[in-house]
Coordinates of C-alpha atoms in Angstrom, one line a residue:
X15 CA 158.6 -56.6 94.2
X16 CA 159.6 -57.7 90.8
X17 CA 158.0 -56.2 88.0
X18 CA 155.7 -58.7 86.0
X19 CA 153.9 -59.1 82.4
X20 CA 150.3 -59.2 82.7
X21 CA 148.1 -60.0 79.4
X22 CA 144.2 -60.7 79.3
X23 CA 142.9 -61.4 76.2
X24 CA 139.3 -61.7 74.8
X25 CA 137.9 -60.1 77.7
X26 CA 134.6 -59.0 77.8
X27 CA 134.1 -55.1 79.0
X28 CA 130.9 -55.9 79.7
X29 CA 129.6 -55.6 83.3
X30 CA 129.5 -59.3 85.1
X31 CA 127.1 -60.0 87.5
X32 CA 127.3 -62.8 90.5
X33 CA 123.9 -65.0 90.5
X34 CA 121.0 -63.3 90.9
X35 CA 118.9 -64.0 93.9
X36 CA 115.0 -63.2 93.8
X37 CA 113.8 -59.6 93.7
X38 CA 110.8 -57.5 94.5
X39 CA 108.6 -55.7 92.0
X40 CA 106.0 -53.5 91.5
X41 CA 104.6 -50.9 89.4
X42 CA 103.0 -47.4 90.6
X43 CA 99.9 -45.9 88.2
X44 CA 98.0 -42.5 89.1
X45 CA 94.7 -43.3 91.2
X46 CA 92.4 -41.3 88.3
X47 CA 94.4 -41.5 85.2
X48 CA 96.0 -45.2 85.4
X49 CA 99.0 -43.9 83.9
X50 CA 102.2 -45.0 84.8
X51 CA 104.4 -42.5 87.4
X52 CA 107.9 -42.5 86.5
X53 CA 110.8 -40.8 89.0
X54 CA 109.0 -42.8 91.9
X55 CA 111.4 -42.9 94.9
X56 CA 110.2 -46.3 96.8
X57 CA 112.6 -46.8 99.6
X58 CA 113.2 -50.3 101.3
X59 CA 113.9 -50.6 105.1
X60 CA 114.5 -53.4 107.2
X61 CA 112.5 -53.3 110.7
X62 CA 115.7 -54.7 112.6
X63 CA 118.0 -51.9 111.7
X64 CA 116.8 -48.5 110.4
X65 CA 120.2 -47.7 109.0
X66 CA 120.4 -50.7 106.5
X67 CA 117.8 -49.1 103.7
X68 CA 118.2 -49.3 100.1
X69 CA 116.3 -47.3 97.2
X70 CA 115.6 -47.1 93.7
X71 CA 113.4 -45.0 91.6
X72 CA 110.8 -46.0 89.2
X73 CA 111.4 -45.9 85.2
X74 CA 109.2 -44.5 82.8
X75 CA 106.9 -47.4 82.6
X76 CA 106.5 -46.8 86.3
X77 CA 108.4 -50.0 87.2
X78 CA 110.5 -50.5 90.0
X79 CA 112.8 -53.6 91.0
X80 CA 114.9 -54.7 94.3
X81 CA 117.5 -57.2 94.1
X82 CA 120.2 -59.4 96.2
X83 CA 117.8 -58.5 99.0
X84 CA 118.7 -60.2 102.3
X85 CA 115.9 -62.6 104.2
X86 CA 113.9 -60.5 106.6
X87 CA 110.9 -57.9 107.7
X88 CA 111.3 -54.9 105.6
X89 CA 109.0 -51.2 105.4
X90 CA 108.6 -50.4 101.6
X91 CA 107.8 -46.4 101.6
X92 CA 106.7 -45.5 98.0
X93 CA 106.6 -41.1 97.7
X94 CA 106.3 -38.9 94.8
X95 CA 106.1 -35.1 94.7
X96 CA 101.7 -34.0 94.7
X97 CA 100.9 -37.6 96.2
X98 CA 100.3 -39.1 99.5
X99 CA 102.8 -41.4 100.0
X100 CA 102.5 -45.6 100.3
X101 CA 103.8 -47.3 103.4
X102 CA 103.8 -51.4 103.1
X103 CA 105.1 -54.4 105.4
X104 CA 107.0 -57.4 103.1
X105 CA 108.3 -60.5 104.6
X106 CA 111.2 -61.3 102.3
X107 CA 111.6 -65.1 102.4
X108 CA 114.0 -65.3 99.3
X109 CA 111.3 -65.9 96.5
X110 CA 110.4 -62.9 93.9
X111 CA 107.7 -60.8 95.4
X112 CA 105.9 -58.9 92.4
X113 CA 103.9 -56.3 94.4
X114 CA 101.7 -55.7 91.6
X115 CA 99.8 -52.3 90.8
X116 CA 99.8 -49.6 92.9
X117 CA 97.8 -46.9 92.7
X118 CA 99.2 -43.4 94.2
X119 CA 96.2 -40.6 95.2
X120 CA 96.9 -37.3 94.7
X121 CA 97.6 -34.9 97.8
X122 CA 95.3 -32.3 97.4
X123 CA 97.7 -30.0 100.1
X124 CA 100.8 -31.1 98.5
X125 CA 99.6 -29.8 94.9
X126 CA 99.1 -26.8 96.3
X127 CA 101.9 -26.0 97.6
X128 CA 103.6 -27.0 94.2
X129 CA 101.3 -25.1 91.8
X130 CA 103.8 -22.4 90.7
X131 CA 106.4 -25.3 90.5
X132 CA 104.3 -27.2 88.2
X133 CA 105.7 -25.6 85.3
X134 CA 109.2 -27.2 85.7
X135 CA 109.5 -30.8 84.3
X136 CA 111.1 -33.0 87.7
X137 CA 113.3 -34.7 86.1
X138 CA 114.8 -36.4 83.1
X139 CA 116.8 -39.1 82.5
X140 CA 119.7 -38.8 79.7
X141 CA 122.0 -41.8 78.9
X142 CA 123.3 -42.5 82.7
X143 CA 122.0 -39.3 84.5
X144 CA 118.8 -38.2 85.8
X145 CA 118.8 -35.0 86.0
X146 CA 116.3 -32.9 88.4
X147 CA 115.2 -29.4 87.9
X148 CA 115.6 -27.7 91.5
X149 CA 112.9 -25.3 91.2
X150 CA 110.4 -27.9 90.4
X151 CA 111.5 -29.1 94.6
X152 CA 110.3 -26.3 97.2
X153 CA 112.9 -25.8 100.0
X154 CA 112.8 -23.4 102.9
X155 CA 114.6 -20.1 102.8
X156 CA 118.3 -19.9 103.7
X157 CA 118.0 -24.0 102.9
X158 CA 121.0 -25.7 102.2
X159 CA 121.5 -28.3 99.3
X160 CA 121.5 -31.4 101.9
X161 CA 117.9 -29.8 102.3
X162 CA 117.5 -29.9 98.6
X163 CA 118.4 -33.5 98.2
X164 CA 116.3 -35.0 100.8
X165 CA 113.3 -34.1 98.4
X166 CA 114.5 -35.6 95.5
X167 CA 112.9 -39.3 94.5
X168 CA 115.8 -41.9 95.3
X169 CA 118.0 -39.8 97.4
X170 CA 118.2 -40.5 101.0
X171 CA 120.3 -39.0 103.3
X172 CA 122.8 -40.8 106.3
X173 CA 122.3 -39.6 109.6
X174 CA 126.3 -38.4 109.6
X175 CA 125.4 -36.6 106.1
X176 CA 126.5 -39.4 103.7
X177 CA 124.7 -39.3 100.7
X178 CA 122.9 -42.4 98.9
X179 CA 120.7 -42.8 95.3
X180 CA 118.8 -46.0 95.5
X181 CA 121.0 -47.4 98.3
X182 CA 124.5 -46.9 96.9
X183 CA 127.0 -44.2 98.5
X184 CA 127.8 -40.9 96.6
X185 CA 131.6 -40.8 96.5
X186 CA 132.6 -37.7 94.5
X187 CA 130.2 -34.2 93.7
X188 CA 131.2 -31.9 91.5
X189 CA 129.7 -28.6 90.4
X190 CA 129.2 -27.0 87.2
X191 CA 131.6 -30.5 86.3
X192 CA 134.1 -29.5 88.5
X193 CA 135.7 -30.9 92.2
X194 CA 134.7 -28.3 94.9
X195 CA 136.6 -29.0 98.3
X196 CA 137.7 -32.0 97.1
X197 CA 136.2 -35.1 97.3
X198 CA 134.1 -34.4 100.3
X199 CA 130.2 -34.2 99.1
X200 CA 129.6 -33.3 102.8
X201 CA 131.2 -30.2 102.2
X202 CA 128.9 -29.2 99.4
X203 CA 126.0 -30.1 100.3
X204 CA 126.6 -28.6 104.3
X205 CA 127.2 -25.1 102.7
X206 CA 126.0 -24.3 99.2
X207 CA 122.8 -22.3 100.0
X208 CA 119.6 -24.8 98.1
X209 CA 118.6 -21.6 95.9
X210 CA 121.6 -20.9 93.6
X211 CA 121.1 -25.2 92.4
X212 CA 119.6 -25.1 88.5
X213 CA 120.0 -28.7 88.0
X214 CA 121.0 -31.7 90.2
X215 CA 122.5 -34.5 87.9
X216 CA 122.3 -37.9 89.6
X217 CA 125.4 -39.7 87.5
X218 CA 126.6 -43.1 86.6
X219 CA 129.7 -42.6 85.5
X220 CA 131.8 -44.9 83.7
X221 CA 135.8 -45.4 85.0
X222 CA 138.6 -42.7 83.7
X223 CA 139.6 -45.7 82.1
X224 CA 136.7 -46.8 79.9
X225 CA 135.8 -42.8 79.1
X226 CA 139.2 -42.3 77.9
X227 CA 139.0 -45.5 75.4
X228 CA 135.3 -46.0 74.8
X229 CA 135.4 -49.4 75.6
X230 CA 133.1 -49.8 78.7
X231 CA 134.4 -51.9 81.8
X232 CA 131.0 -52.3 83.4
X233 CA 132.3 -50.4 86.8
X234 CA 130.4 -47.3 87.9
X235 CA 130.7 -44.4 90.4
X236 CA 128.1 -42.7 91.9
X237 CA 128.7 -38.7 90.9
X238 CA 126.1 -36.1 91.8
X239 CA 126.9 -33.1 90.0
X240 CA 125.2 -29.6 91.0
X241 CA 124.5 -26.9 88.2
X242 CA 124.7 -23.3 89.3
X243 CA 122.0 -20.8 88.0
X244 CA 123.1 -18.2 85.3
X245 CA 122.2 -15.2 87.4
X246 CA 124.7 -16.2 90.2
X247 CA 127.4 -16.5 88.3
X248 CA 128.2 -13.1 88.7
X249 CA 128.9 -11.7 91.9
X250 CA 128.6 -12.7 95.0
X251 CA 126.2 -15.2 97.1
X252 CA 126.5 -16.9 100.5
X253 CA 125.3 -16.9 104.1
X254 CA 126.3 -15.8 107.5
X255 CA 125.7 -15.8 111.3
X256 CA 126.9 -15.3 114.8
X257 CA 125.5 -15.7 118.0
X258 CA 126.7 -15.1 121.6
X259 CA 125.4 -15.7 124.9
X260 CA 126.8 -15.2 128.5
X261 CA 130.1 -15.7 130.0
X262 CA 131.6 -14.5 126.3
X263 CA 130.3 -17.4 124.6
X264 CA 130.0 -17.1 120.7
X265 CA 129.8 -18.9 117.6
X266 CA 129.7 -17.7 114.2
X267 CA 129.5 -19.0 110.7
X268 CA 130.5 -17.5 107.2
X269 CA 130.1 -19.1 103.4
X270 CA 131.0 -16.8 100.5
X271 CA 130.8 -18.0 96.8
X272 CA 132.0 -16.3 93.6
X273 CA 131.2 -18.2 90.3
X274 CA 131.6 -17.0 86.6
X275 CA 130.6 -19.6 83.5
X276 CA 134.7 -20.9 83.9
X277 CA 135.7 -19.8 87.4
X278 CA 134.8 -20.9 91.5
X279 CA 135.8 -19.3 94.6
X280 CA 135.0 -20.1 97.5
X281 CA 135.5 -19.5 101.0
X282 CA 134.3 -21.4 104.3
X283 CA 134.9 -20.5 107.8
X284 CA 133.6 -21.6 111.6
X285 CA 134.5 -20.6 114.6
X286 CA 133.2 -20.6 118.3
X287 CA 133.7 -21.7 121.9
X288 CA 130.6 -23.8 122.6
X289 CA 132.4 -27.2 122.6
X290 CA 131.0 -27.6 119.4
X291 CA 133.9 -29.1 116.6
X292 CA 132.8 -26.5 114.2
X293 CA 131.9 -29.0 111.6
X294 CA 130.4 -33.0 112.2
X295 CA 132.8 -34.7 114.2
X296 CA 132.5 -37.4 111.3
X297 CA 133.8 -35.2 108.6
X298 CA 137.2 -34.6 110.3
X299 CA 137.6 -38.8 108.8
X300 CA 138.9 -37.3 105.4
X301 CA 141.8 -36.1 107.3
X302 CA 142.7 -38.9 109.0
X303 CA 141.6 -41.6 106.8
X304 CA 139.2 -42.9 108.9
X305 CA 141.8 -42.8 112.5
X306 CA 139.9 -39.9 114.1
X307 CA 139.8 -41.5 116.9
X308 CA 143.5 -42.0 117.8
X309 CA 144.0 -38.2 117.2
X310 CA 141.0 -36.0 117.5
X311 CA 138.7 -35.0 120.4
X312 CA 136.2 -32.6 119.7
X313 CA 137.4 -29.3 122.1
X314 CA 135.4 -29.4 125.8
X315 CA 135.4 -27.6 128.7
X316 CA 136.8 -23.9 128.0
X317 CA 138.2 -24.7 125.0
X318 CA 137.4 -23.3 121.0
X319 CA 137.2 -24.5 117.6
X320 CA 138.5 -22.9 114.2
X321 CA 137.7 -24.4 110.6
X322 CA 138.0 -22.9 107.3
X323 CA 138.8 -23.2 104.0
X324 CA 139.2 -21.8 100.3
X325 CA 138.1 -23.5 97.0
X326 CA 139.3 -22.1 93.7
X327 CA 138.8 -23.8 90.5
X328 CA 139.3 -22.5 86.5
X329 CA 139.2 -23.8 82.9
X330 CA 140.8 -22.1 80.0
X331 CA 140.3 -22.5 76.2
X332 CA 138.3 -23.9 73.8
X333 CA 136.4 -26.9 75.3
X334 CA 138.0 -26.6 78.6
X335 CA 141.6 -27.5 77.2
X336 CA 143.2 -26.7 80.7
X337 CA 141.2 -27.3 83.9
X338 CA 142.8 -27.0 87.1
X339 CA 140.9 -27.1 90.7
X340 CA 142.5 -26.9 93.7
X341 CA 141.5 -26.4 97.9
X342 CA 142.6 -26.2 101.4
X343 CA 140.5 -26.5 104.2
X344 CA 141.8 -26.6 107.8
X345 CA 140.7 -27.0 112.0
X346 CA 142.4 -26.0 114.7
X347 CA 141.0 -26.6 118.4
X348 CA 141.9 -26.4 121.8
X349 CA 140.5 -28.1 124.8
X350 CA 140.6 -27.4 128.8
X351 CA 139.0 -29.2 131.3
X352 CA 139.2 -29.5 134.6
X353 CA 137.9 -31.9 137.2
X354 CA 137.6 -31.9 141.4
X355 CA 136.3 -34.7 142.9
X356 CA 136.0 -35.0 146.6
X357 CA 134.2 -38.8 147.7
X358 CA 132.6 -40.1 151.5
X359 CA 132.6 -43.6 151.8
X360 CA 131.3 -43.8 155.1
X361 CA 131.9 -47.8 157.1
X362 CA 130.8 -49.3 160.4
X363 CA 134.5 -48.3 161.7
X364 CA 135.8 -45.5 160.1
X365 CA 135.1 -42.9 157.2
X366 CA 137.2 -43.1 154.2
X367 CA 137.5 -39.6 151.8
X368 CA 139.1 -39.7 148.4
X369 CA 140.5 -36.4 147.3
X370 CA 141.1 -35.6 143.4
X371 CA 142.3 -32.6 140.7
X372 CA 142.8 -34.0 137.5
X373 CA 142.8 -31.3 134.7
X374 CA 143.0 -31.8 130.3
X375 CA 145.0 -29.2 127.7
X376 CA 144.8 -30.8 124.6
X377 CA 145.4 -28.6 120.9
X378 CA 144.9 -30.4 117.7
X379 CA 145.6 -28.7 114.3
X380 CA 144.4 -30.8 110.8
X381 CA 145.7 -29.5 107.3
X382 CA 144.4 -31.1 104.0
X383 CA 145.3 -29.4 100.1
X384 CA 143.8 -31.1 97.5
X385 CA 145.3 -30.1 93.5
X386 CA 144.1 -31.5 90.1
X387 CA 144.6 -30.3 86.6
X388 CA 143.5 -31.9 83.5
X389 CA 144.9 -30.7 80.2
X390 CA 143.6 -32.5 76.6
X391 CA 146.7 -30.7 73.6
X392 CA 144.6 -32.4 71.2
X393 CA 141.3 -34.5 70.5
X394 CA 143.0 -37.9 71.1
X395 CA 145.5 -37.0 74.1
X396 CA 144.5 -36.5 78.2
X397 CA 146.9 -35.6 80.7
X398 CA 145.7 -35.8 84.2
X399 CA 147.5 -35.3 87.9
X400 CA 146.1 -35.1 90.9
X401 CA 147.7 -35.0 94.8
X402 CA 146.4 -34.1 98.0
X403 CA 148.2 -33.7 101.3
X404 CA 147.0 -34.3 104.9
X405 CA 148.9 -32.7 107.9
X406 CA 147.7 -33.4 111.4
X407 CA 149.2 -32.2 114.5
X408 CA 147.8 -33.6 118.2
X409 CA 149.1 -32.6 121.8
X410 CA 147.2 -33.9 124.8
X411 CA 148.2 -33.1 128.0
X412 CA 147.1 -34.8 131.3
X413 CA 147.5 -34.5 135.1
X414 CA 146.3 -35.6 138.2
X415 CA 146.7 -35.6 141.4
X416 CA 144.7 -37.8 144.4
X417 CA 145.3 -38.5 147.7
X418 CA 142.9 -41.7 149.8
X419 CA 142.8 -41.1 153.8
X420 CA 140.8 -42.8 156.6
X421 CA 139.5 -40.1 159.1
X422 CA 141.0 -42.5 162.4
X423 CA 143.6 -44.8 161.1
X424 CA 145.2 -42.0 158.6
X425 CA 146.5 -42.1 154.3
X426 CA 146.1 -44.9 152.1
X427 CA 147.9 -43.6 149.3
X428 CA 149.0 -40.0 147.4
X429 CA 150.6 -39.8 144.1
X430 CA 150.3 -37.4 141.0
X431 CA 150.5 -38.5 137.1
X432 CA 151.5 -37.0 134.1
X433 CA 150.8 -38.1 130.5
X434 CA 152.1 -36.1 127.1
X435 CA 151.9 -36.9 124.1
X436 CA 152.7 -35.3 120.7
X437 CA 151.7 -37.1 117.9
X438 CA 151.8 -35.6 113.8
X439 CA 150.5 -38.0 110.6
X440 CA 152.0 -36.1 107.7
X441 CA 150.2 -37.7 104.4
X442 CA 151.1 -37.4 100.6
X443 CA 149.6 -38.8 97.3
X444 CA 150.0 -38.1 93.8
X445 CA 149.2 -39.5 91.0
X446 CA 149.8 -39.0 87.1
X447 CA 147.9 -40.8 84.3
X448 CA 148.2 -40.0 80.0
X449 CA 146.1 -41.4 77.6
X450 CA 146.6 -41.5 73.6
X451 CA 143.7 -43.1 71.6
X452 CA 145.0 -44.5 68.4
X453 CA 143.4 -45.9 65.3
X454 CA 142.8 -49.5 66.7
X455 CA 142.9 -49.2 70.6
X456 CA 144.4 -46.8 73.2
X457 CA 147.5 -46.5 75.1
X458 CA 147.3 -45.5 78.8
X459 CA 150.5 -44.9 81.5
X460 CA 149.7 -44.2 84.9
X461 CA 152.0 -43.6 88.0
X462 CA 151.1 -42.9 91.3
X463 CA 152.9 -43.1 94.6
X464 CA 152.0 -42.2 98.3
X465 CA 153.1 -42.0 101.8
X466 CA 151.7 -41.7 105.3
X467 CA 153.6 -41.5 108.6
X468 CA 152.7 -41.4 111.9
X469 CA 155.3 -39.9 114.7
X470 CA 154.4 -40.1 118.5
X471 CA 156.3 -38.7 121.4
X472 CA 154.7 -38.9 124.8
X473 CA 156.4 -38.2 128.5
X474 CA 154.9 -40.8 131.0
X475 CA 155.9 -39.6 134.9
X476 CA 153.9 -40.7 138.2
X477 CA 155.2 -40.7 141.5
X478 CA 152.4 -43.1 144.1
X479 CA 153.2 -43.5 148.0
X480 CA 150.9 -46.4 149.0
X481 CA 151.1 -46.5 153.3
X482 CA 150.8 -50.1 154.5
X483 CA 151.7 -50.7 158.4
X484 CA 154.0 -47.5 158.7
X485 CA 155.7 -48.7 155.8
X486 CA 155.7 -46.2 152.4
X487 CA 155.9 -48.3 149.2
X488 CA 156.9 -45.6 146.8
X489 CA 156.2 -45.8 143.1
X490 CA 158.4 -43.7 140.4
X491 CA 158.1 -44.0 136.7
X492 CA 159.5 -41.5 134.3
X493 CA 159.5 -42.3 130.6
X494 CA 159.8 -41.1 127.1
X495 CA 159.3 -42.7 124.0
X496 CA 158.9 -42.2 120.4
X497 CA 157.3 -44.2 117.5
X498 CA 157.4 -43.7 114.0
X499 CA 155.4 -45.8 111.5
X500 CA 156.1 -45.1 107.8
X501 CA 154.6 -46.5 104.4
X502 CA 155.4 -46.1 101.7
X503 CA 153.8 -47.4 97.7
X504 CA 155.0 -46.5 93.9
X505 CA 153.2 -48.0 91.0
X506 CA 153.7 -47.7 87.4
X507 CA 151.4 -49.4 85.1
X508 CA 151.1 -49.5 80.6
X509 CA 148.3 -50.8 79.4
X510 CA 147.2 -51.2 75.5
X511 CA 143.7 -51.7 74.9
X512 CA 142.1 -52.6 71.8
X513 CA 138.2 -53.1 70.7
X514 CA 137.8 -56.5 69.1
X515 CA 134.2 -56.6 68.4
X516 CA 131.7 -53.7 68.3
X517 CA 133.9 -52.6 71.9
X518 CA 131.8 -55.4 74.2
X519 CA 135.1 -57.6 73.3
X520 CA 138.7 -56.3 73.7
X521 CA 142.2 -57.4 74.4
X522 CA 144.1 -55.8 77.0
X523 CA 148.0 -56.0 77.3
X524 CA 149.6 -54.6 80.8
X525 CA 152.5 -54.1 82.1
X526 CA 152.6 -53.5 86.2
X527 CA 155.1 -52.6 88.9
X528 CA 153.9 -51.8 92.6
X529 CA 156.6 -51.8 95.3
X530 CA 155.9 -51.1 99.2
X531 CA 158.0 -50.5 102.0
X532 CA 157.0 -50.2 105.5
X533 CA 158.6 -48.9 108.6
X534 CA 158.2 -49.5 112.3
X535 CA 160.0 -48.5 115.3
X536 CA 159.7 -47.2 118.7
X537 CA 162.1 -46.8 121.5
X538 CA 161.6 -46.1 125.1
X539 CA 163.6 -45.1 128.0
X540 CA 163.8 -44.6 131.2
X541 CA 165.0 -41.2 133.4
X542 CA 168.4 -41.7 134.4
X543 CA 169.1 -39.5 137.4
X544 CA 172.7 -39.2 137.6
X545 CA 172.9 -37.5 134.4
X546 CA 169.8 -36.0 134.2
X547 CA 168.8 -37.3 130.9
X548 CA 166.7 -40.5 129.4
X549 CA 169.2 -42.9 128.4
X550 CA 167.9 -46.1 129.8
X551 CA 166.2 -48.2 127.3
X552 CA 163.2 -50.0 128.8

């Protein structure tokens, strides 16, 4: 692709919005007091699908709003820490909706249970972060922060772990301000015990792009940010188990944590034989970008599961000057099954029986490294890369054998198949962005690049003798083949941007080069017998 000039002038970095459509309103007061409740979670559901839910949380006037609501029946569940909570039906026709006041009635159990909490303020909104105090939120012992979350007003929770504040997904969680595992949240919030949280920051943070320059772009991300407590940063926290039960069944879990005001380290690790994937099956999706199932099976039969992983991040100097954080996590299983079938089905004339062994090895191995450093010189300069690699290795093995047979009139067929196949989806990225802010404006250079392949080899053999009138019609295939798909991208962009008026009006000048190149083949062939080797292309 050629490379190409790109200038935008006058634009405005202000955040554009499509029409609006009508919305839905209300406003929760205390029951005695009339005073406004602020930090309101008030979740809206449709009654069709459960799933599709969106939420928002009131502001300090005690106001809440829905908007670009789609036609339909929906539950509105309004629920505050110390109150009983308000369930409602709406029928949303596509005109505004103002639900009015409503009044919340203090849970007289609920308070109770939160008297010693009481002390804590729940939360507190600065700039674009509401910020929660975890103590002020009882959990269980040995909770987890998913646990932790599920209290707080705005937050609800997927049923495969995703996380969502007032309907929109969480894409990235740091803690103490840095990546942990990743980009994963799941991974977080699965394993960090609920105790060691101080504050849970709820974040809407502007691009790299606008923080670097100060001229806001209107795009957000949805960061949640966890806060470790001062007494565990030193030494060591985490949980533990294992379990076993007959026949030398066993499954065991381990999460160790060291933190220190600059340093995290962290190990995970899972392991059993339960025909349990070790983690949800849904997580293995940031290894396979979203292809789990062309490669992964979760183990069965007598098979095991190992995952684990290490998390290790550090900042030096003044102000964080050098920042660098950096995981692996990996999974290994192995799966075995075997299968007999024997089948009757009994006619008027005769008795037909269906015989069959079929048996399953399959071994899959996943590898991901994630690495980022940041490093600021000076006050005006960032320099920022980031890469992560994916490694995945499958092997799934199948055979099976049948034979058919009438009890009088003798076989209907026999035969045996075999099916292997290898696959491995090697995956790179890397990326490499500096920014210089300058008296009038900021200069920014970014290049990135990535490629993913994905290599198959499989042997495809059967050998079937169907019996028809004393004649055998025999059946022989014996193939390999290979495939290889490759992609490749590269981009290099410049971009100058300059504030025009109070930085709601800039000028941006760009200069962009992407190129791509993809890759496809596959061959197959056929078994050759008077050489013994698979030279015959099909």
């Amino acid at each position: 692709m050629k490379p190409y000039l790109l200038i935008l002038l006058f634009l405005l970095s202000t955040k554009v919005f499509a029409q609006e459509n009508a919305i839905i309103t209300g406003k929760t007061i205390d029951s005695k007091t009339s005073l406004p409740i602020e930090y309101v979670g008030v979740i809206l559901s449709s009654k069709i699908d459960s799933n599709k839910k969106v939420g928002v949380v009131t502001n300090k006037a005690g106001e809440f709003l829905f908007k670009d609501i789609s036609k339909g029946d929906y539950t509105l569940k309004i629920s505050a820490m110390g109150y009983n909570p308000i369930l409602k039906t709406i029928t949303f026709s596509g005109k505004n909706i103002d639900l009015g006041v409503l009044k919340m009635k203090e849970d007289a159990i609920a308070l109770k249970d939160v008297s010693v909490a009481g002390k804590y303020a729940t939360a507190t909104v600065k700039k674009d972060t509401v910020e929660f105090n975890a103590d002020a939120y009882k959990t269980q012992p040995n909770a987890a922060v998913e646990d932790l979350l599920k209290k707080l007003p705005g937050v609800t929770i997927d049923k495969d772990g995703s996380i969502l504040v007032q309907g929109q997904k969480v894409t990235r969680l740091t803690v103490d301000g840095k990546d942990f595992f990743g980009t994963d949240p799941k991974t977080a919030t699965k394993n960090l015990p609920a105790d060691v949280i101080a504050k849970v920051q709820l974040i809407d943070a502007k691009t790299l792009e606008a923080k670097a320059t100060g001229i806001d772009d209107g795009q957000r991300e949805k960061v949640l940010n966890l806060t470790i407590k001062e007494d565990k940063k030193n030494g060591w926290f985490g949980n533990a188990n294992l379990s076993g039960g007959t026949t030398d069944r066993y499954s065991g879990y381990l999460s160790a944590n060291h933190f220190t005001k600059k340093m995290q380290f962290a190990i995970l690790g899972m392991s059993n034989n339960v025909s349990n994937a070790s983690f949800q099956y849904e997580d293995l999706n940031s290894f396979t970008s979203g292809n789990i199932g062309n490669l992964f099976a979760p183990p069965g039969g007598g098979g095991f599961s190992h995952s684990g992983g290490l998390n290790f991040s550090n900042s030096w100097g003044a102000k964080d000057k050098l920042t660098l954080s950096s995981s692996y996590f990996t999974y290994f299983s192995k799966g075995l099954g075997n299968r007999f079938s024997n089948v009757q089905d009994i006619n008027q004339d005769d008795v037909l029986r269906t015989d069959e062994v079929s048996n399953r090895n399959s071994d899959n191995q996943a590898h991901r490294f994630n690495f980022k450093v940041e490093y600021h010189p000076d006050s005006l300069t960032d320099l920022t890369f980031r890469s992560n690699a994916i490694l995945n290795y499958t092997t799934n093995i199948n055979n099976r054998n049948f034979n058919s047979a009438f009890d009088l009139t003798g076989k209907i067929n026999e035969g045996s198949q075999l099916l292997d196949q290898r696959n491995s989806t090697p995956a790179f990225f890397g990326e490499l962005s500096a920014t210089r802010r300058l008296k009038k404006g900021s200069i920014i250079i970014g290049l990135n690049g990535s490629q993913n392949t994905f290599n198959s080899n499989w042997l495809n053999k059967s050998l079937i003798n169907n019996y028809r009138a004393g004649v055998v019609d025999v059946t022989d295939l014996n193939q390999q083949a290979e495939q290889e798909n490759k992609s490749q991208n590269y981009s290099v962009a410049v971009n100058y941007i300059r504030p025009i008026v109070d930085k709601k009006l800039s000028g941006n000048v760009a200069y962009i080069r992407n190129e791509g190149k993809v890759d496809a083949q596959q061959l197959t062939l056929s078994y050759n017998p008077l050489n013994n080797t698979y030279d015959a292309v099909v």
